[in-house]
Tab-separated table of C-alpha atoms and ligand atoms in Angstrom:
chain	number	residue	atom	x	y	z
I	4	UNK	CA	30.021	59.108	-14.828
I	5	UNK	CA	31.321	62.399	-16.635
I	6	UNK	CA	31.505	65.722	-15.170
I	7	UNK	CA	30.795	68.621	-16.555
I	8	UNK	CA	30.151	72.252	-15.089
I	9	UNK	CA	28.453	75.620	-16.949
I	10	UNK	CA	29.508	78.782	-16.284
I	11	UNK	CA	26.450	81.055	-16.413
I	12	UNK	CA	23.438	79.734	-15.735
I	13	UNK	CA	20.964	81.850	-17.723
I	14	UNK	CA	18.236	81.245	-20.680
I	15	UNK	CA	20.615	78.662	-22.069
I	16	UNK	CA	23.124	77.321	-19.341
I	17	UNK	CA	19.422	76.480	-17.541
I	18	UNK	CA	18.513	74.635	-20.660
I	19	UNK	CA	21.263	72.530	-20.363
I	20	UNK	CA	20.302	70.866	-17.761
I	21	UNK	CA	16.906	70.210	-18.954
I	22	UNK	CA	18.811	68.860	-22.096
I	23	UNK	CA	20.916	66.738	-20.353
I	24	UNK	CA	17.458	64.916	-18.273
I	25	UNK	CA	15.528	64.574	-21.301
I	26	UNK	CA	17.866	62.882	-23.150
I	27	UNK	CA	19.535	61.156	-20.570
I	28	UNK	CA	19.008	57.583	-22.270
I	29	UNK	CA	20.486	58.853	-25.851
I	30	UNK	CA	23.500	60.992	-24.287
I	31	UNK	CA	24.712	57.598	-22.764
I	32	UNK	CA	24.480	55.499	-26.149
I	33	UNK	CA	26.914	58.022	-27.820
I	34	UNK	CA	28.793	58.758	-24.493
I	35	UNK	CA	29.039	55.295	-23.212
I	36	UNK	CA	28.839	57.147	-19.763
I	37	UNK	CA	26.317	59.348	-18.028
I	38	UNK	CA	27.001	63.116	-18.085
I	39	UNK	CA	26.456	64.104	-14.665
I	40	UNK	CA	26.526	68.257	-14.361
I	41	UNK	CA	28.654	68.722	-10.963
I	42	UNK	CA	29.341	72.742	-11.009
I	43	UNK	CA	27.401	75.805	-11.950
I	44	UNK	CA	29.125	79.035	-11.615
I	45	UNK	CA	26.796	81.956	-11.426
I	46	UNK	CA	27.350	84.998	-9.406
I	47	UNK	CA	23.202	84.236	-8.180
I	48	UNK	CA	22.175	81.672	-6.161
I	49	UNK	CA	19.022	79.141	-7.166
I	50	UNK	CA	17.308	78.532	-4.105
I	51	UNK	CA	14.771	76.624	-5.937
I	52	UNK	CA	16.364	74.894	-8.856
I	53	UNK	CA	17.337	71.326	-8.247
I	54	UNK	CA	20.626	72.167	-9.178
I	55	UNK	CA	20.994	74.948	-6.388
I	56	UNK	CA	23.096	72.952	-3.961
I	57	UNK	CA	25.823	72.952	-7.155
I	58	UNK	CA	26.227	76.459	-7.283
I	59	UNK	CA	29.573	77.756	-6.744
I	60	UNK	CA	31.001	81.190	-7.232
I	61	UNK	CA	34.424	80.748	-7.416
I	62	UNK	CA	35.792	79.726	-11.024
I	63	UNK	CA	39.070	78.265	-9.587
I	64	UNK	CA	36.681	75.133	-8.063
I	65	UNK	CA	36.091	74.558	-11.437
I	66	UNK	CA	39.413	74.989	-12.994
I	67	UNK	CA	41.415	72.827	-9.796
I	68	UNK	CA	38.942	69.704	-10.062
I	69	UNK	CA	40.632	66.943	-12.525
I	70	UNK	CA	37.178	65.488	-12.686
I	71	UNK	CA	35.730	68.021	-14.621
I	72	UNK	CA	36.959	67.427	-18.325
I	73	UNK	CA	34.339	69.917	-20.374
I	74	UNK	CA	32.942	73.272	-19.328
I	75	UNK	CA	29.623	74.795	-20.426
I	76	UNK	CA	30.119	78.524	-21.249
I	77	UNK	CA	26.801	79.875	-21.612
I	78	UNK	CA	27.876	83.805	-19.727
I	79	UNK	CA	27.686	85.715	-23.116
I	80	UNK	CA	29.645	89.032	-23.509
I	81	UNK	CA	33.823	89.023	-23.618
I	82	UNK	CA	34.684	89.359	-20.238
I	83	UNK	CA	34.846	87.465	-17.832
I	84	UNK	CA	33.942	84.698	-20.214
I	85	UNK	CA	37.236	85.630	-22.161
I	86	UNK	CA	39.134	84.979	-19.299
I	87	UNK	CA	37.130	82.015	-17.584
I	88	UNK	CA	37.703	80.147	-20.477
I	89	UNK	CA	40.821	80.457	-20.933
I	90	UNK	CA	41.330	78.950	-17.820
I	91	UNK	CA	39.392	76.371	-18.140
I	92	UNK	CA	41.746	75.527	-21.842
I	93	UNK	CA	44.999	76.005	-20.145
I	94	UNK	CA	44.397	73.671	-17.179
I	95	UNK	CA	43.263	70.944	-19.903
I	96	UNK	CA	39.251	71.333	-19.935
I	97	UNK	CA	37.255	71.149	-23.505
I	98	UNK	CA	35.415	74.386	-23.329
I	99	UNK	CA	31.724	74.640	-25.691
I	100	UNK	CA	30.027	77.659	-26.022
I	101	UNK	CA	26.866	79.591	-27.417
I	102	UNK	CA	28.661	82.987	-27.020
I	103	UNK	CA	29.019	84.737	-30.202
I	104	UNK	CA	30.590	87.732	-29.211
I	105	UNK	CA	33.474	85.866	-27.712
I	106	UNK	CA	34.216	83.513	-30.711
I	107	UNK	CA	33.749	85.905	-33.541
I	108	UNK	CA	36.407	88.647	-30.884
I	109	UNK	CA	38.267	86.028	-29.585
I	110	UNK	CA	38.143	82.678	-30.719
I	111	UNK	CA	41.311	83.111	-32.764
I	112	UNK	CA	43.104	82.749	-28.913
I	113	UNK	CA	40.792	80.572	-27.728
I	114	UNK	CA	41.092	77.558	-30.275
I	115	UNK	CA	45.333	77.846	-30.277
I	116	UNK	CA	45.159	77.712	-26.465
I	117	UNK	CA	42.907	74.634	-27.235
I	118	UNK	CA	45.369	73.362	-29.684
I	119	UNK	CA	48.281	73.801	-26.918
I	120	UNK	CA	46.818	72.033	-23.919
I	121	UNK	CA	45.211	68.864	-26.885
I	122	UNK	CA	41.524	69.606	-25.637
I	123	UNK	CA	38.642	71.341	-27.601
I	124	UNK	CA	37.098	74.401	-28.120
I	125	UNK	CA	34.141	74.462	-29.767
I	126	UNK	CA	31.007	76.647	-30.736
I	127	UNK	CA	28.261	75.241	-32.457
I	128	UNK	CA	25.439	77.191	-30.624
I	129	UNK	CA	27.200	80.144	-31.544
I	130	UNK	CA	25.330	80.518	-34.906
I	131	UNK	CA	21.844	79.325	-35.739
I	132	UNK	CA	21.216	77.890	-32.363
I	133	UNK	CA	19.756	74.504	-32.896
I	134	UNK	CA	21.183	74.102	-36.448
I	135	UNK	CA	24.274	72.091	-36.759
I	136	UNK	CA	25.808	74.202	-39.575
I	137	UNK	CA	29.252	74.413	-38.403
I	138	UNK	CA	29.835	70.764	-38.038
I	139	UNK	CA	27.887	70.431	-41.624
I	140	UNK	CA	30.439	72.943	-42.869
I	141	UNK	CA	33.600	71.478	-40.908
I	142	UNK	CA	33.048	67.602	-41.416
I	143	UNK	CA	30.429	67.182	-43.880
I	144	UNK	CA	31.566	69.683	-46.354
I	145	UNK	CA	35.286	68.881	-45.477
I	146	UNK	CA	35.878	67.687	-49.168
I	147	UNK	CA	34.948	71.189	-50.583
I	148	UNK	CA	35.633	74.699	-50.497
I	149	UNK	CA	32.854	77.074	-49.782
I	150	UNK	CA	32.572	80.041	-52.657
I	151	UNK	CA	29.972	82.039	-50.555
I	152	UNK	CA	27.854	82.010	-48.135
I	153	UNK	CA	24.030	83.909	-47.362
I	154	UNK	CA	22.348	83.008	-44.043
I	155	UNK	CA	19.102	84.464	-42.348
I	156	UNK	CA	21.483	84.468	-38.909
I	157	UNK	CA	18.918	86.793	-36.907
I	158	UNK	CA	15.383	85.119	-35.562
I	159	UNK	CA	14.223	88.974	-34.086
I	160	UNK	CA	15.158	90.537	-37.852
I	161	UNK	CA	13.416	87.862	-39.511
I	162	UNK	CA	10.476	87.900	-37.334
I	163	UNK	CA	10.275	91.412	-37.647
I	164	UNK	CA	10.355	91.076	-41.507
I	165	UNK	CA	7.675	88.529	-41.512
I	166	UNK	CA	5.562	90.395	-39.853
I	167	UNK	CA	5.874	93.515	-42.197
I	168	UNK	CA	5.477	91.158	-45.139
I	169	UNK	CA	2.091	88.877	-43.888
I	170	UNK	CA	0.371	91.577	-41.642
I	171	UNK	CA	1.912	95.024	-43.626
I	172	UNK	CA	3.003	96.274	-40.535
I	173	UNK	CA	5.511	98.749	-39.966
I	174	UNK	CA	9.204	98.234	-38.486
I	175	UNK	CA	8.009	100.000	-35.071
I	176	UNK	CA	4.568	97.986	-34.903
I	177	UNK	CA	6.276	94.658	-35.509
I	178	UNK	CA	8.994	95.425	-33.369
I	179	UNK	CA	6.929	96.171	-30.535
I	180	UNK	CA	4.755	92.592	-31.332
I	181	UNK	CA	8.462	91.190	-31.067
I	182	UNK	CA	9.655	92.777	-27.790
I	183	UNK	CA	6.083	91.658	-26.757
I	184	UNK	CA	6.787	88.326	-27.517
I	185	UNK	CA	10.208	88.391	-25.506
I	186	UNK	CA	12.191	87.958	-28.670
I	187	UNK	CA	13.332	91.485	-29.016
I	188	UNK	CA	15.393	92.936	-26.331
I	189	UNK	CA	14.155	96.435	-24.842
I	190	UNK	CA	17.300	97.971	-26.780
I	191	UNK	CA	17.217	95.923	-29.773
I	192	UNK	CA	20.067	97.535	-31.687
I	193	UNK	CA	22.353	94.072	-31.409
I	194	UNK	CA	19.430	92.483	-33.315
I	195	UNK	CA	17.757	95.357	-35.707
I	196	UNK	CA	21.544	96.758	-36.781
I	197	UNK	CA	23.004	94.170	-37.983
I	198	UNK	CA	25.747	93.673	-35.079
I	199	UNK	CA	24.116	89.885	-33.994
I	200	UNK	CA	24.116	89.077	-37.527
I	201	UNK	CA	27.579	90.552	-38.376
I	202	UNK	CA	29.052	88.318	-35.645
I	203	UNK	CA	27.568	84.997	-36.861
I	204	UNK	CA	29.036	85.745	-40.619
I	205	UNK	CA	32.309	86.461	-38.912
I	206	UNK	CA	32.176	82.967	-37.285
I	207	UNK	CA	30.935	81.191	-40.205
I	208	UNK	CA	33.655	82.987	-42.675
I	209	UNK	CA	35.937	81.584	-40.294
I	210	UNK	CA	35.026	78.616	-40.028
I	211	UNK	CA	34.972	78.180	-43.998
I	212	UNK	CA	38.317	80.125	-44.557
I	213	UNK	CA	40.153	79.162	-40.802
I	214	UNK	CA	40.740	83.812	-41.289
I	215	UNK	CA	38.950	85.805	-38.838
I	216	UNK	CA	37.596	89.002	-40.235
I	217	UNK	CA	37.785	92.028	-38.226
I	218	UNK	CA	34.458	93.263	-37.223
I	219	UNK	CA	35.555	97.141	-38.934
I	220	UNK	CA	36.211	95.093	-42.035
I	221	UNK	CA	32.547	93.356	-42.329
I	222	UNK	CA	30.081	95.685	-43.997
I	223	UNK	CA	27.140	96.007	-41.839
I	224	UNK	CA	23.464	98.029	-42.453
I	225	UNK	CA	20.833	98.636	-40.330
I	226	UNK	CA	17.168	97.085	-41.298
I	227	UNK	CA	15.642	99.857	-39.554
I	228	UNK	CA	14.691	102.323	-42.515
I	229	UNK	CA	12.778	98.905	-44.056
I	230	UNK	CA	9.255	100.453	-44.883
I	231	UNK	CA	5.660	98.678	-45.885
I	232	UNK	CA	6.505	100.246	-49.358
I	233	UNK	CA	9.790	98.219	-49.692
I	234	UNK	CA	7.584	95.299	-49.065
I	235	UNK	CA	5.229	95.807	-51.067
I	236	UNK	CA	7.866	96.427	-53.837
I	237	UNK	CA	9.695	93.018	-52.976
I	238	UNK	CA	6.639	90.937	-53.335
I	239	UNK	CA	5.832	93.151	-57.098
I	240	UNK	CA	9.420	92.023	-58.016
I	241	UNK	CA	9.178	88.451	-56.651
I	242	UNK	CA	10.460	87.825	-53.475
I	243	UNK	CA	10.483	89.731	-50.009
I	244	UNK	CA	13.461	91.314	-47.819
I	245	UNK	CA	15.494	89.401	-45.627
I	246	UNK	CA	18.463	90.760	-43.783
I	247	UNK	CA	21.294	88.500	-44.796
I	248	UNK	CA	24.971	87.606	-43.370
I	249	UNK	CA	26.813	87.172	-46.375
I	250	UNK	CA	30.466	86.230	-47.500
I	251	UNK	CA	31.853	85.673	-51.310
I	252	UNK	CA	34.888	84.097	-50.976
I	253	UNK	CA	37.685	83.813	-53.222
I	254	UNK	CA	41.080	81.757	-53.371
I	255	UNK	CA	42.788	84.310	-51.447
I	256	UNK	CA	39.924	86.552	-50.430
I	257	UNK	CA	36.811	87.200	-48.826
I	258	UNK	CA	34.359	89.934	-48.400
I	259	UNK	CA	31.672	89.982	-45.697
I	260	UNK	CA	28.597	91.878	-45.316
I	261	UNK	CA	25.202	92.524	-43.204
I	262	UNK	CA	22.368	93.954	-44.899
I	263	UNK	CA	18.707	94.058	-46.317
I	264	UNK	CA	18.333	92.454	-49.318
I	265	UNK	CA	15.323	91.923	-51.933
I	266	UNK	CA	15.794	87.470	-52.105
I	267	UNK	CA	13.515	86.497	-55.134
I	268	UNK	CA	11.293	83.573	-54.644
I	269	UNK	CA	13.192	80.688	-56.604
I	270	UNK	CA	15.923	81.115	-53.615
I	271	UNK	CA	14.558	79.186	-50.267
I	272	UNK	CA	15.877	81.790	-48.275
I	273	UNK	CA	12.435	83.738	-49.276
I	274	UNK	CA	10.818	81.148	-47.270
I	275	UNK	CA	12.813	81.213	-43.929
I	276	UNK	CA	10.128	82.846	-41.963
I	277	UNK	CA	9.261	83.813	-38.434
I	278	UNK	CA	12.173	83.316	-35.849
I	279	UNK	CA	13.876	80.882	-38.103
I	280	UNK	CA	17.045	81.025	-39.587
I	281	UNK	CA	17.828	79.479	-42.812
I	282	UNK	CA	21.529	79.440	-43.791
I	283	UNK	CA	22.878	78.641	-47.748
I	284	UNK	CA	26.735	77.838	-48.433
I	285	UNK	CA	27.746	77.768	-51.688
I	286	UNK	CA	30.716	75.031	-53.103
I	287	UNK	CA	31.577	74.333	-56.064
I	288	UNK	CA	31.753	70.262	-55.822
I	289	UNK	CA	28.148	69.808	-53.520
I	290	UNK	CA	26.516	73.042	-55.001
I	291	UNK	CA	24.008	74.777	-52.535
I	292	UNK	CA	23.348	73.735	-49.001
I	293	UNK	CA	20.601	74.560	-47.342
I	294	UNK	CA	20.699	74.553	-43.218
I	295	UNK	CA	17.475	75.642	-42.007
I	296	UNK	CA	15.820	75.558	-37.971
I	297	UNK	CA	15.469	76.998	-35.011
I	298	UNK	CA	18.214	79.832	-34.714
I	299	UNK	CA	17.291	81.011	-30.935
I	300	UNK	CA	15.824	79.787	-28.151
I	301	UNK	CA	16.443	78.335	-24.687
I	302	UNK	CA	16.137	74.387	-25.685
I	303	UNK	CA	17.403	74.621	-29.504
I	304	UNK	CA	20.509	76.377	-28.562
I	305	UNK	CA	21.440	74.099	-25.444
I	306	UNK	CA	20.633	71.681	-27.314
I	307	UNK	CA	23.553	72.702	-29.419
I	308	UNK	CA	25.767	72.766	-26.822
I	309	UNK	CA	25.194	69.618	-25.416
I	310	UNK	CA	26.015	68.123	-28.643
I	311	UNK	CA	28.942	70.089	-28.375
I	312	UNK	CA	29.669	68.546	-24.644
I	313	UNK	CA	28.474	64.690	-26.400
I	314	UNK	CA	30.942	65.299	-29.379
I	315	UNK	CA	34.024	65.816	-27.113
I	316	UNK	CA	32.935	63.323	-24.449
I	317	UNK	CA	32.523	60.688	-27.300
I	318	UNK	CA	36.199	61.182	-29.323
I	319	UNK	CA	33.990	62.778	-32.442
I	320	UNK	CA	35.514	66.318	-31.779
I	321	UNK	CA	39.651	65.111	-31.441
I	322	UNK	CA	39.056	63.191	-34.266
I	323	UNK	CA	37.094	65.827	-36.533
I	324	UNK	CA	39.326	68.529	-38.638
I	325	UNK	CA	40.511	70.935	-36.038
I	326	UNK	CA	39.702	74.133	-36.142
I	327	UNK	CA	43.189	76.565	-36.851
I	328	UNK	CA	41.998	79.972	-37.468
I	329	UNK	CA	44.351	83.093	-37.716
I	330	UNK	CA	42.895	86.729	-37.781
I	331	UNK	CA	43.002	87.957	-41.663
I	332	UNK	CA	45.917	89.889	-42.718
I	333	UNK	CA	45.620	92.805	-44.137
I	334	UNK	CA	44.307	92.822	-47.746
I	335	UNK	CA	41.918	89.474	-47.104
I	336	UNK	CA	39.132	90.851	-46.621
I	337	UNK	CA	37.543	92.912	-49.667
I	338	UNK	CA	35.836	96.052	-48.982
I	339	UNK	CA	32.523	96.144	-49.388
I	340	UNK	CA	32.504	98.818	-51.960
I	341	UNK	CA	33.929	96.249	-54.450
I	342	UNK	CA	31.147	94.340	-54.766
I	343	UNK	CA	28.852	94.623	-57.396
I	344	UNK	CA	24.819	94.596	-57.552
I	345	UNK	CA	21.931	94.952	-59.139
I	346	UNK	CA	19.535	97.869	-56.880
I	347	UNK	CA	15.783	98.273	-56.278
I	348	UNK	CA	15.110	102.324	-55.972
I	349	UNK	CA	12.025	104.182	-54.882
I	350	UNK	CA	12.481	107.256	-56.376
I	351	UNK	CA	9.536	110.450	-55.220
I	352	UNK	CA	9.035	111.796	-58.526
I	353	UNK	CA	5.997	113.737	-60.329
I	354	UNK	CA	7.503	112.583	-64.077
I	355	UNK	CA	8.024	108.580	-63.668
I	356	UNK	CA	9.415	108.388	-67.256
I	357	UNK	CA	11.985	111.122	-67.022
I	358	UNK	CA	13.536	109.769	-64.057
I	359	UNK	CA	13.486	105.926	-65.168
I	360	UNK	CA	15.739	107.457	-68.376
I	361	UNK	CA	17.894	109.461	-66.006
I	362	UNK	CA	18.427	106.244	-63.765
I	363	UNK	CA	18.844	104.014	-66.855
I	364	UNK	CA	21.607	106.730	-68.102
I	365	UNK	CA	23.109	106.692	-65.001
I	366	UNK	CA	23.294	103.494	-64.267
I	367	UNK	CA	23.949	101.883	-67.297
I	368	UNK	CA	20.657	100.134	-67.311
I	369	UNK	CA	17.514	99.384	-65.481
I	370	UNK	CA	13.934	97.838	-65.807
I	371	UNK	CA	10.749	99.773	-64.447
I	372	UNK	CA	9.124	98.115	-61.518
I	373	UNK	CA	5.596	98.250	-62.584
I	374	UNK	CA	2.817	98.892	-59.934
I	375	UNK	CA	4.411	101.431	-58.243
I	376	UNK	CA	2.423	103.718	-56.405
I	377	UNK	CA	1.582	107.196	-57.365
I	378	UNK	CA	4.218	109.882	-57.393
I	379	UNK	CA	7.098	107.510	-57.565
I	380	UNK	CA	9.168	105.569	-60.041
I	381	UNK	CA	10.579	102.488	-59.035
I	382	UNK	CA	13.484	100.224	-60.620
I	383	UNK	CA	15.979	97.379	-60.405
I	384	UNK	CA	18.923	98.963	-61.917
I	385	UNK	CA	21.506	96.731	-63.861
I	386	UNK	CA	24.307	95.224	-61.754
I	387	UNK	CA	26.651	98.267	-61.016
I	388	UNK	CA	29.686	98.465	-58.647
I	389	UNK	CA	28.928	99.253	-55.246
I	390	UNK	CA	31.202	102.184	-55.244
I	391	UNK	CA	29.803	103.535	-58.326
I	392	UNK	CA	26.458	103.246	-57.100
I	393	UNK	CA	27.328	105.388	-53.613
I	394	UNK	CA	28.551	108.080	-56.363
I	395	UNK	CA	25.506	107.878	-58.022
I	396	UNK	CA	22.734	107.856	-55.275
I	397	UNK	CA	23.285	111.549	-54.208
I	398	UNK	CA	22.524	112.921	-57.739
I	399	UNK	CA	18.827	110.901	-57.585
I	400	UNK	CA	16.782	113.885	-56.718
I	401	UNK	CA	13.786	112.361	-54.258
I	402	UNK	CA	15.669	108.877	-53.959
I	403	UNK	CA	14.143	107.296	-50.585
I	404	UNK	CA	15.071	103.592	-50.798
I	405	UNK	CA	17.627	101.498	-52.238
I	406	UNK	CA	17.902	97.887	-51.215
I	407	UNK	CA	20.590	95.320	-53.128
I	408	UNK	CA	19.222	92.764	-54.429
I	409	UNK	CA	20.663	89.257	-54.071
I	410	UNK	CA	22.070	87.271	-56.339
H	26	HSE	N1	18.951	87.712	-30.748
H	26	HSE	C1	19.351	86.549	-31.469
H	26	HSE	C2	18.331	86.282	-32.591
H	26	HSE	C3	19.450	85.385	-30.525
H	26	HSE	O1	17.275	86.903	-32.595
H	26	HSE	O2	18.612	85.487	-33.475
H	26	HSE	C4	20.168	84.188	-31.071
H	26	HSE	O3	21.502	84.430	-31.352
């Protein structure tokens, strides 16, 4: 028998469990053992979970018992989990996690204290949930470097966006359907700004480039001010809006950025729709990958972990590259401004014609969007440097959206 414990016993730490049962027969096969779950630490008790007369409330228990050799963190948020699992590393325990905030804040710390004491620390339900894009990226990819990377990281976003697209609702109507359907939070600002997203790209960066952005470094846009009319523009121009996690990454170099984005059609992305997430690194040698599956959810994420828990119990994790990631210095990570791209804009305008020649002066180039509706011009400018563009936008008299479009 191997032990394990979790440490928080929520949405996913509960799914474990039910992981663990219904897969009892294949966990052994790779294992060679049964996993047998021996400690939940939760500051509730479950009276009525099968797994009730295992709750303890003291991490130490945890921490002091040599039979437990990997530990579940499913808490979410920095602390205590910072500090939890940090114990757990230093007194020789493989730690696995879903908890994004922690790895994309901390997870520099974590994986050298993992280093130190020769266990594991690993995150695959950190990002994407049930889709095993890290370990793609860290074993699969292993004999290439990754030149970019654009991911649909955020179910809530996306099915927000899907809705606007198939049903031409509005951001507030389809958020509502969402928070309705328990996949939006009552405050969804983690999901609708961009911060969710922003901490996945972090994580993945790293995880291509072993340098940890900082989070004031990583561009990041809200997909709030996305209207019916941008839609509707998308699908004239071929494609629809997706808010993407993206990272270009050079030799030396890497710049990082959250926000809405026209994706034309011939990219799969376009197609990622509803709560999934679809996620595309770039490499020279393989070309595009594709990842694409269930990014949320109680079963697809603990899944995810339990892999996770099967990969150290088996010997796959010490013998897979080891993670060694330092935060970035200073001058890694490119500003945002530097980028260049082409733009969509909805410009409010009585004289359609005048304004596409003031925009094509401007900005060196651009082609009319036809179909637009009345009283506005609309066009996808010429690629133009992000900075120039911010200079520009001001000086567009009745200018009410611009959205990048990807490339
Ligand atoms: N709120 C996140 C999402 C949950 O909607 O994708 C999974 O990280």
């Amino acid at each position: 028998m191997k032990y394990i414990a979790i440490i928080g016993f929520g949405v996913v730490g509960g799914g474990i469990t039910e992981v663990i049962e219904q897969n009892k027969a294949a966990v052994k096969r790779l294992v060679g053992d049964e996993i047998y779950v021996k400690y939940i630490l939760d500051l509730r008790e479950f009276p009525d979970s099968p797994y009730g007369d295992r709750v303890v409330h003291d991490v130490n228990i945890i921490a002091d018992d040599p039979e437990i050799s990997v530990v579940c963190e499913t808490m979410g948020g920095v602390n205590p989990a910072f500090d939890f699992s940090m114990l757990m590393l230093k007194n020789k325990k493989s730690v696995v996690t879903s908890n994004k905030e922690l790895v994309a804040k901390r997870g520099v710390e974590l994986l050298s204290a993992a280093r130190q004491a020769g266990v594991q620390y690993l995150f695959e339900a950190s990002v994407g949930g049930g889709i095993p894009e890290i370990r793609g990226m860290r074993t699969s990819l292993a004999g290439d470097t990754v030149s970019g990377i654009d991911g649909i990281m955020n179910g809530t976003t996306n099915y927000i966006l899907t809705r606007m697209k198939k049903d031409g609702a509005s951001f507030d109507e389809a958020l509502s359907e969402a928070q309705r359907l328990g996949y939006a939070e009552k405050d969804p600002t983690a999901d609708v700004d961009g911060f969710d997203a922003q901490r996945k790209i972090m994580i993945l960066t790293a995880v291509a480039t072993d340098m940890m952005a900082d989070e004031g470094d990583v561009y990041r846009e809200t997909m709030r001010n996305i209207t019916p009319l941008d839609m509707d523009a998308a699908a004239r121009f071929g494609g629809t809006v997706k808010l993407l996690g993206s990272a270009r990454i050079g030799e030396d170099s890497a710049s990082v950025f959250v926000c809405p984005f026209f994706v034309p059609s011939d990219c799969p992305l376009s197609f990622v729709d509803d709560v999934y997430n679809g996620i595309r690194v770039m490499s020279p040698v393989t070309a595009d990958v594709m990842f694409y599956g269930r990014g949320a959810g109680r079963m697809p994420t603990a899944g995810a972990v339990v892999a996770d828990v099967v990969s150290v119990l088996s010997g796959i994790a010490e013998k897979e590259r080891s993670a060694k990631w330092e935060y970035a210095p200073d001058g890694y990570i490119t500003p945002f401004e530097e980028n260049s791209f082409s733009y969509y804009l909805r410009i409010r305008t009585e004289s359609p014609e005048e304004c596409a020649e003031a925009v094509r002066l401007a900005f060196g180039g651009a082609e009319i969007l036809q179909g637009s509706p009345e009283g506005f011009a609309e066009l996808i400018t010429d690629e133009i440097n992000e900075k120039d563009a911010r200079s520009l936008f001001p000086s567009l008299e009745g200018l009410e959206s611009h959205i990048r479009i990807m490339k």
